Amino acid sequence: MAEIPYTIDLSGRVALITGAAKGIGLSTAQLLARAGAQVALDDLVPAEKITEVLESIRKENKDAEPHYFCQDISTPEGARILIEQVLDQCGRIDFLINNAGVVADWDKSWAVHVKGPYYMAEAVKDHMAQRGSGRIINISSTAAFTGSTGIPQYAVSKGGTCSLTRYLARTYAPLGILVNGIAPAVIKSDMLMARYKDEQALLDHYVPMMPIRRIGYPEDIARIVLFLCSELSSYLCGEIIVADGGRMHVG
Ligand SMILES: NC(=O)c1ccc[n+]([C@@H]2O[C@H](COP(=O)([O-])OP(=O)(O)OC[C@H]3O[C@@H](n4cnc5c(N)ncnc54)[C@H](O)[C@@H]3O)[C@@H](O)[C@H]2O)c1
């Protein structure tokens, strides 16, 4: 992708990204590191399988060692321990990106897309409130608005992510914490590829119905996260940014 013709400097800041071993989460960690942030990545993948991921982040930012944590954010304990561990090892958390996601049954979908982001937000709230600043970004999906097809538990729980974003935005704004969301669609990742035999099949299916005549890639979403972490977005509060190449509104 073309370089961004504007400098956002996040040096000295710490970003915690959940579901960061691959896909949108990994791309977000790489881009925030490129902008100077120290990044803390969380996922369910064992630490020994993450060495290449961490190496890709060291290439983006030689001044800040990335940290990897392996906690399940869908449980209150996992979320609490994760925030404690990141604060212990990185000293602060400026940005929380609730990105972990699954296509699973009803209970798990609800736990990962709604309860987990709530547990995470509550666990980091006091720390951010003490400084009077912080950003929380929840990754939802356009499925929340369209209903999607065949995966009601995904669409409904992502609707919960949007409502949670509004609740947290309203509740945390007086503390100096801005909460916003992103609703992506058609981003090439393992989650999307699981439904297609190869990339060509994915392109054949989607490109004709995409107004911008291309699908999305993880960095398309990472760039919006970067914007939401920057001062450029300091007047956004409780917003859900639809990022789908125009498909939902003008497709
Ligand atoms: N790819 C798309 O087209 C698309 C569209 C809309 C929304 N999204 C959302 O974007 C986010 C990232 O998705 P992706 O496409 O990169 O998928 P992905 O499957 O590549 O990555 C999701 C990551 O979340 C991790 N994860 C799942 N449960 C977890 C838990 N309990 N604790 C910690 N980590 C956990 C997984 O291990 C995985 O690495 C998800 O919330 C997804 O629902 C993706």
mmCIF file of C-alpha atoms and ligand atoms in Angstrom:
data_model
loop_
_atom_site.group_PDB
_atom_site.id
_atom_site.type_symbol
_atom_site.label_atom_id
_atom_site.label_comp_id
_atom_site.label_asym_id
_atom_site.label_seq_id
_atom_site.Cartn_x
_atom_site.Cartn_y
_atom_site.Cartn_z
ATOM 1 C CA MET A 1 0.000 0.000 0.000
ATOM 2 C CA ALA A 2 1.111 3.601 -0.559
ATOM 3 C CA GLU A 3 2.840 5.392 2.313
ATOM 4 C CA ILE A 4 0.684 7.604 4.550
ATOM 5 C CA PRO A 5 1.678 11.234 3.739
ATOM 6 C CA TYR A 6 1.318 12.413 7.332
ATOM 7 C CA THR A 7 3.260 11.624 10.471
ATOM 8 C CA ILE A 8 1.531 10.344 13.570
ATOM 9 C CA ASP A 9 4.056 9.941 16.364
ATOM 10 C CA LEU A 10 3.051 7.527 19.111
ATOM 11 C CA SER A 11 6.477 7.220 20.723
ATOM 12 C CA GLY A 12 6.354 6.744 24.469
ATOM 13 C CA ARG A 13 2.834 5.303 24.216
ATOM 14 C CA VAL A 14 1.780 1.715 24.830
ATOM 15 C CA ALA A 15 -0.889 -0.078 22.785
ATOM 16 C CA LEU A 16 -2.473 -3.374 23.835
ATOM 17 C CA ILE A 17 -4.014 -5.312 20.957
ATOM 18 C CA THR A 18 -6.050 -8.472 21.529
ATOM 19 C CA GLY A 19 -6.252 -11.213 18.916
ATOM 20 C CA ALA A 20 -2.931 -9.941 17.594
ATOM 21 C CA ALA A 21 -1.227 -13.136 16.394
ATOM 22 C CA LYS A 22 -2.509 -12.635 12.833
ATOM 23 C CA GLY A 23 -4.914 -10.796 10.581
ATOM 24 C CA ILE A 24 -6.220 -7.348 11.527
ATOM 25 C CA GLY A 25 -4.709 -7.515 15.026
ATOM 26 C CA LEU A 26 -1.200 -8.259 13.783
ATOM 27 C CA SER A 27 -1.366 -5.595 11.078
ATOM 28 C CA THR A 28 -2.550 -3.109 13.720
ATOM 29 C CA ALA A 29 0.341 -4.024 16.025
ATOM 30 C CA GLN A 30 2.799 -3.563 13.138
ATOM 31 C CA LEU A 31 1.391 -0.181 12.122
ATOM 32 C CA LEU A 32 1.202 1.198 15.665
ATOM 33 C CA ALA A 33 4.794 0.038 16.221
ATOM 34 C CA ARG A 34 5.791 1.793 12.966
ATOM 35 C CA ALA A 35 4.222 4.959 14.417
ATOM 36 C CA GLY A 36 6.540 4.596 17.433
ATOM 37 C CA ALA A 37 4.309 2.907 20.003
ATOM 38 C CA GLN A 38 5.408 0.060 22.190
ATOM 39 C CA VAL A 39 3.006 -2.764 21.448
ATOM 40 C CA ALA A 40 1.652 -5.490 23.703
ATOM 41 C CA LEU A 41 0.044 -8.341 21.809
ATOM 42 C CA ASP A 42 -2.397 -10.845 23.252
ATOM 43 C CA ASP A 43 -3.721 -14.030 21.667
ATOM 44 C CA LEU A 44 -4.405 -17.654 22.493
ATOM 45 C CA VAL A 45 -1.419 -18.949 20.471
ATOM 46 C CA PRO A 46 1.420 -20.336 22.629
ATOM 47 C CA ALA A 47 4.360 -17.940 23.001
ATOM 48 C CA GLU A 48 6.776 -20.302 21.195
ATOM 49 C CA LYS A 49 4.671 -20.005 18.010
ATOM 50 C CA ILE A 50 4.861 -16.244 17.963
ATOM 51 C CA THR A 51 8.556 -15.617 17.310
ATOM 52 C CA GLU A 52 8.115 -14.581 13.649
ATOM 53 C CA VAL A 53 5.281 -12.251 14.604
ATOM 54 C CA LEU A 54 7.444 -10.509 17.199
ATOM 55 C CA GLU A 55 10.322 -10.301 14.716
ATOM 56 C CA SER A 56 8.038 -8.560 12.200
ATOM 57 C CA ILE A 57 7.250 -5.961 14.862
ATOM 58 C CA ARG A 58 10.892 -5.429 15.843
ATOM 59 C CA LYS A 59 11.493 -4.508 12.183
ATOM 60 C CA GLU A 60 8.895 -1.738 12.507
ATOM 61 C CA ASN A 61 10.229 -0.289 15.757
ATOM 62 C CA LYS A 62 13.791 -0.965 16.922
ATOM 63 C CA ASP A 63 13.372 1.192 20.048
ATOM 64 C CA ALA A 64 10.529 -0.639 21.748
ATOM 65 C CA GLU A 65 10.552 -4.373 22.404
ATOM 66 C CA PRO A 66 7.147 -5.949 21.668
ATOM 67 C CA HIS A 67 5.580 -8.010 24.456
ATOM 68 C CA TYR A 68 3.443 -11.078 23.974
ATOM 69 C CA PHE A 69 0.790 -12.312 26.400
ATOM 70 C CA CYS A 70 -1.363 -15.400 26.175
ATOM 71 C CA GLN A 71 -4.577 -14.719 28.064
ATOM 72 C CA ASP A 72 -8.167 -15.549 27.157
ATOM 73 C CA ILE A 73 -9.883 -12.157 27.142
ATOM 74 C CA SER A 74 -13.348 -13.737 27.263
ATOM 75 C CA THR A 75 -13.034 -14.461 30.992
ATOM 76 C CA PRO A 76 -12.932 -11.848 33.781
ATOM 77 C CA GLU A 77 -9.767 -13.467 35.156
ATOM 78 C CA GLY A 78 -8.010 -13.521 31.781
ATOM 79 C CA ALA A 79 -8.812 -9.855 31.167
ATOM 80 C CA ARG A 80 -7.758 -8.795 34.662
ATOM 81 C CA ILE A 81 -4.492 -10.729 34.557
ATOM 82 C CA LEU A 82 -3.731 -9.439 31.060
ATOM 83 C CA ILE A 83 -4.082 -5.794 32.090
ATOM 84 C CA GLU A 84 -1.985 -6.436 35.217
ATOM 85 C CA GLN A 85 0.744 -8.150 33.202
ATOM 86 C CA VAL A 86 0.894 -5.402 30.575
ATOM 87 C CA LEU A 87 1.040 -2.664 33.207
ATOM 88 C CA ASP A 88 3.737 -4.615 35.038
ATOM 89 C CA GLN A 89 5.907 -5.140 31.945
ATOM 90 C CA CYS A 90 5.171 -2.005 29.889
ATOM 91 C CA GLY A 91 4.387 0.504 32.656
ATOM 92 C CA ARG A 92 1.286 2.033 31.067
ATOM 93 C CA ILE A 93 -1.527 1.454 28.582
ATOM 94 C CA ASP A 94 -2.592 4.333 26.340
ATOM 95 C CA PHE A 95 -4.574 2.390 23.752
ATOM 96 C CA LEU A 96 -6.655 -0.746 24.145
ATOM 97 C CA ILE A 97 -7.719 -2.359 20.903
ATOM 98 C CA ASN A 98 -10.376 -5.019 21.526
ATOM 99 C CA ASN A 99 -9.883 -6.941 18.295
ATOM 100 C CA ALA A 100 -10.113 -10.656 19.265
ATOM 101 C CA GLY A 101 -12.871 -12.365 17.322
ATOM 102 C CA VAL A 102 -14.300 -15.769 16.506
ATOM 103 C CA VAL A 103 -16.876 -17.500 14.403
ATOM 104 C CA ALA A 104 -18.233 -19.860 17.046
ATOM 105 C CA ASP A 105 -21.367 -20.853 18.939
ATOM 106 C CA TRP A 106 -23.658 -18.388 20.703
ATOM 107 C CA ASP A 107 -22.031 -18.521 24.125
ATOM 108 C CA LYS A 108 -18.494 -18.190 22.847
ATOM 109 C CA SER A 109 -19.412 -15.433 20.388
ATOM 110 C CA TRP A 110 -21.040 -13.463 23.177
ATOM 111 C CA ALA A 111 -18.098 -14.090 25.514
ATOM 112 C CA VAL A 112 -15.432 -12.974 23.005
ATOM 113 C CA HIS A 113 -17.273 -10.090 21.284
ATOM 114 C CA VAL A 114 -19.203 -8.558 24.186
ATOM 115 C CA LYS A 115 -18.178 -9.746 27.635
ATOM 116 C CA GLY A 116 -14.441 -9.841 26.888
ATOM 117 C CA PRO A 117 -14.218 -6.234 25.615
ATOM 118 C CA TYR A 118 -16.278 -5.155 28.646
ATOM 119 C CA TYR A 119 -13.992 -7.012 31.070
ATOM 120 C CA MET A 120 -10.948 -5.508 29.333
ATOM 121 C CA ALA A 121 -12.343 -1.982 29.429
ATOM 122 C CA GLU A 122 -13.283 -2.257 33.093
ATOM 123 C CA ALA A 123 -9.862 -3.676 33.954
ATOM 124 C CA VAL A 124 -7.998 -0.774 32.295
ATOM 125 C CA LYS A 125 -10.427 2.021 33.176
ATOM 126 C CA ASP A 126 -8.913 3.130 36.504
ATOM 127 C CA HIS A 127 -5.400 3.198 35.068
ATOM 128 C CA MET A 128 -6.469 5.416 32.150
ATOM 129 C CA ALA A 129 -8.689 7.554 34.381
ATOM 130 C CA GLN A 130 -5.749 8.304 36.693
ATOM 131 C CA ARG A 131 -3.993 9.982 33.750
ATOM 132 C CA GLY A 132 -7.247 11.427 32.428
ATOM 133 C CA SER A 133 -6.569 10.024 28.970
ATOM 134 C CA GLY A 134 -6.851 6.831 26.993
ATOM 135 C CA ARG A 135 -8.404 5.372 23.887
ATOM 136 C CA ILE A 136 -10.392 2.163 23.574
ATOM 137 C CA ILE A 137 -11.206 0.856 20.124
ATOM 138 C CA ASN A 138 -13.611 -2.052 19.669
ATOM 139 C CA ILE A 139 -13.614 -4.026 16.443
ATOM 140 C CA SER A 140 -17.195 -4.912 15.512
ATOM 141 C CA SER A 141 -18.430 -5.875 12.023
ATOM 142 C CA THR A 142 -20.927 -4.659 9.440
ATOM 143 C CA ALA A 143 -22.692 -7.938 10.249
ATOM 144 C CA ALA A 144 -24.033 -6.013 13.257
ATOM 145 C CA PHE A 145 -26.036 -3.831 10.846
ATOM 146 C CA THR A 146 -26.723 -6.146 7.910
ATOM 147 C CA GLY A 147 -27.429 -9.316 9.892
ATOM 148 C CA SER A 148 -25.030 -11.213 7.588
ATOM 149 C CA THR A 149 -26.072 -14.686 6.394
ATOM 150 C CA GLY A 150 -26.024 -17.976 8.249
ATOM 151 C CA ILE A 151 -24.102 -16.856 11.342
ATOM 152 C CA PRO A 152 -26.704 -15.127 13.545
ATOM 153 C CA GLN A 153 -24.584 -15.568 16.668
ATOM 154 C CA TYR A 154 -21.767 -13.620 14.995
ATOM 155 C CA ALA A 155 -24.000 -10.793 13.750
ATOM 156 C CA VAL A 156 -25.916 -10.449 17.005
ATOM 157 C CA SER A 157 -22.831 -10.509 19.224
ATOM 158 C CA LYS A 158 -21.147 -7.931 16.980
ATOM 159 C CA GLY A 159 -24.271 -5.812 17.481
ATOM 160 C CA GLY A 160 -23.483 -6.178 21.162
ATOM 161 C CA THR A 161 -19.968 -4.862 20.491
ATOM 162 C CA CYS A 162 -21.528 -1.706 18.999
ATOM 163 C CA SER A 163 -23.912 -1.192 21.924
ATOM 164 C CA LEU A 164 -21.076 -1.805 24.356
ATOM 165 C CA THR A 165 -19.000 0.805 22.517
ATOM 166 C CA ARG A 166 -21.769 3.374 22.990
ATOM 167 C CA TYR A 167 -22.187 2.470 26.666
ATOM 168 C CA LEU A 168 -18.474 2.674 27.374
ATOM 169 C CA ALA A 169 -18.096 5.902 25.383
ATOM 170 C CA ARG A 170 -20.832 7.587 27.413
ATOM 171 C CA THR A 171 -19.575 6.248 30.735
ATOM 172 C CA TYR A 172 -15.837 6.777 30.238
ATOM 173 C CA ALA A 173 -15.823 10.108 28.364
ATOM 174 C CA PRO A 174 -15.985 12.166 31.581
ATOM 175 C CA LEU A 175 -12.869 10.272 32.717
ATOM 176 C CA GLY A 176 -10.948 11.430 29.635
ATOM 177 C CA ILE A 177 -11.197 8.052 27.890
ATOM 178 C CA LEU A 178 -12.487 8.056 24.320
ATOM 179 C CA VAL A 179 -14.175 4.867 23.139
ATOM 180 C CA ASN A 180 -14.957 4.240 19.480
ATOM 181 C CA GLY A 181 -15.519 1.262 17.222
ATOM 182 C CA ILE A 182 -14.810 0.056 13.719
ATOM 183 C CA ALA A 183 -17.172 -2.142 11.701
ATOM 184 C CA PRO A 184 -15.127 -3.804 8.948
ATOM 185 C CA ALA A 185 -16.244 -6.142 6.194
ATOM 186 C CA VAL A 186 -14.517 -8.283 3.592
ATOM 187 C CA ILE A 187 -11.002 -8.066 5.007
ATOM 188 C CA LYS A 188 -8.701 -10.831 3.798
ATOM 189 C CA SER A 189 -7.750 -12.865 6.861
ATOM 190 C CA ASP A 190 -7.919 -16.476 8.016
ATOM 191 C CA MET A 191 -11.395 -15.793 9.399
ATOM 192 C CA LEU A 192 -12.709 -14.774 5.967
ATOM 193 C CA MET A 193 -10.615 -17.264 3.964
ATOM 194 C CA ALA A 194 -12.124 -20.143 5.967
ATOM 195 C CA ARG A 195 -15.197 -19.769 3.743
ATOM 196 C CA TYR A 196 -13.328 -19.918 0.361
ATOM 197 C CA LYS A 197 -11.141 -22.507 -1.290
ATOM 198 C CA ASP A 198 -8.499 -19.970 -2.300
ATOM 199 C CA GLU A 199 -7.908 -16.230 -2.789
ATOM 200 C CA GLN A 200 -9.203 -16.282 -6.364
ATOM 201 C CA ALA A 201 -12.520 -17.740 -5.215
ATOM 202 C CA LEU A 202 -12.724 -14.963 -2.608
ATOM 203 C CA LEU A 203 -11.995 -12.269 -5.214
ATOM 204 C CA ASP A 204 -14.427 -13.762 -7.753
ATOM 205 C CA HIS A 205 -17.166 -13.697 -5.154
ATOM 206 C CA TYR A 206 -16.623 -10.250 -3.666
ATOM 207 C CA VAL A 207 -14.945 -7.879 -6.131
ATOM 208 C CA PRO A 208 -17.960 -7.540 -8.476
ATOM 209 C CA MET A 209 -20.134 -6.404 -5.571
ATOM 210 C CA MET A 210 -17.580 -4.024 -4.049
ATOM 211 C CA PRO A 211 -18.171 -0.362 -5.071
ATOM 212 C CA ILE A 212 -14.409 0.308 -4.899
ATOM 213 C CA ARG A 213 -13.718 -2.875 -6.926
ATOM 214 C CA ARG A 214 -11.319 -4.411 -4.454
ATOM 215 C CA ILE A 215 -11.527 -6.315 -1.196
ATOM 216 C CA GLY A 216 -10.000 -5.021 2.043
ATOM 217 C CA TYR A 217 -6.739 -6.022 3.700
ATOM 218 C CA PRO A 218 -5.825 -5.944 7.396
ATOM 219 C CA GLU A 219 -3.847 -2.705 6.962
ATOM 220 C CA ASP A 220 -7.028 -0.944 5.786
ATOM 221 C CA ILE A 221 -8.374 -1.418 9.305
ATOM 222 C CA ALA A 222 -5.027 -0.846 11.038
ATOM 223 C CA ARG A 223 -4.911 2.633 9.469
ATOM 224 C CA ILE A 224 -8.267 3.531 10.990
ATOM 225 C CA VAL A 225 -7.058 2.283 14.369
ATOM 226 C CA LEU A 226 -3.988 4.503 13.995
ATOM 227 C CA PHE A 227 -6.264 7.469 13.282
ATOM 228 C CA LEU A 228 -8.369 6.631 16.346
ATOM 229 C CA CYS A 229 -5.219 6.486 18.494
ATOM 230 C CA SER A 230 -4.053 9.886 17.242
ATOM 231 C CA GLU A 231 -5.003 13.446 18.109
ATOM 232 C CA LEU A 232 -6.664 13.677 14.697
ATOM 233 C CA SER A 233 -9.692 11.895 16.154
ATOM 234 C CA SER A 234 -9.967 13.703 19.492
ATOM 235 C CA TYR A 235 -13.573 14.813 18.809
ATOM 236 C CA LEU A 236 -14.842 11.301 18.069
ATOM 237 C CA CYS A 237 -16.657 9.613 20.935
ATOM 238 C CA GLY A 238 -18.948 6.602 20.627
ATOM 239 C CA GLU A 239 -18.584 6.494 16.839
ATOM 240 C CA ILE A 240 -18.655 3.242 14.870
ATOM 241 C CA ILE A 241 -16.705 3.701 11.643
ATOM 242 C CA VAL A 242 -17.913 1.433 8.848
ATOM 243 C CA ALA A 243 -14.939 0.227 6.793
ATOM 244 C CA ASP A 244 -16.195 -1.946 3.965
ATOM 245 C CA GLY A 245 -15.207 -0.291 0.685
ATOM 246 C CA GLY A 246 -18.719 1.150 0.418
ATOM 247 C CA ARG A 247 -20.437 -2.208 0.216
ATOM 248 C CA MET A 248 -23.103 -1.696 2.867
ATOM 249 C CA HIS A 249 -24.207 1.833 1.992
ATOM 250 C CA VAL A 250 -23.596 2.149 -1.738
ATOM 251 C CA GLY A 251 -22.967 -1.434 -2.917
HETATM 252 N N1 LIG B 1 -11.869 -10.373 8.280
HETATM 253 C C1 LIG B 1 -13.028 -9.719 8.105
HETATM 254 O O1 LIG B 1 -13.542 -9.588 6.981
HETATM 255 C C2 LIG B 1 -13.717 -9.110 9.306
HETATM 256 C C3 LIG B 1 -14.934 -8.439 9.068
HETATM 257 C C4 LIG B 1 -15.597 -7.864 10.135
HETATM 258 C C5 LIG B 1 -15.068 -7.938 11.412
HETATM 259 N N2 LIG B 1 -13.904 -8.616 11.638
HETATM 260 C C6 LIG B 1 -13.406 -8.672 13.010
HETATM 261 O O2 LIG B 1 -12.065 -8.245 13.059
HETATM 262 C C7 LIG B 1 -11.405 -8.866 14.164
HETATM 263 C C8 LIG B 1 -10.135 -9.539 13.684
HETATM 264 O O3 LIG B 1 -10.507 -10.562 12.773
HETATM 265 P P1 LIG B 1 -9.544 -11.204 11.675
HETATM 266 O O4 LIG B 1 -10.294 -11.205 10.411
HETATM 267 O O5 LIG B 1 -8.180 -10.628 11.748
HETATM 268 O O6 LIG B 1 -9.579 -12.717 12.200
HETATM 269 P P2 LIG B 1 -8.441 -13.760 12.613
HETATM 270 O O7 LIG B 1 -9.169 -15.038 12.831
HETATM 271 O O8 LIG B 1 -7.315 -13.706 11.633
HETATM 272 O O9 LIG B 1 -7.896 -13.173 14.013
HETATM 273 C C9 LIG B 1 -8.658 -13.233 15.202
HETATM 274 C C10 LIG B 1 -7.699 -13.521 16.345
HETATM 275 O O10 LIG B 1 -8.413 -13.436 17.596
HETATM 276 C C11 LIG B 1 -7.875 -14.421 18.459
HETATM 277 N N3 LIG B 1 -8.794 -14.733 19.565
HETATM 278 C C12 LIG B 1 -10.000 -15.353 19.469
HETATM 279 N N4 LIG B 1 -10.527 -15.500 20.692
HETATM 280 C C13 LIG B 1 -9.657 -14.952 21.571
HETATM 281 C C14 LIG B 1 -9.661 -14.813 22.988
HETATM 282 N N5 LIG B 1 -10.680 -15.290 23.712
HETATM 283 N N6 LIG B 1 -8.602 -14.219 23.596
HETATM 284 C C15 LIG B 1 -7.561 -13.742 22.832
HETATM 285 N N7 LIG B 1 -7.510 -13.855 21.486
HETATM 286 C C16 LIG B 1 -8.556 -14.466 20.863
HETATM 287 C C17 LIG B 1 -7.677 -15.621 17.536
HETATM 288 O O11 LIG B 1 -6.787 -16.580 18.113
HETATM 289 C C18 LIG B 1 -7.119 -14.956 16.283
HETATM 290 O O12 LIG B 1 -5.700 -14.915 16.261
HETATM 291 C C19 LIG B 1 -12.423 -9.850 14.761
HETATM 292 O O13 LIG B 1 -13.075 -9.259 15.861
HETATM 293 C C20 LIG B 1 -13.403 -10.058 13.623
HETATM 294 O O14 LIG B 1 -14.677 -10.472 14.067
HETATM 295 C C21 LIG B 1 -13.216 -9.208 10.615
#
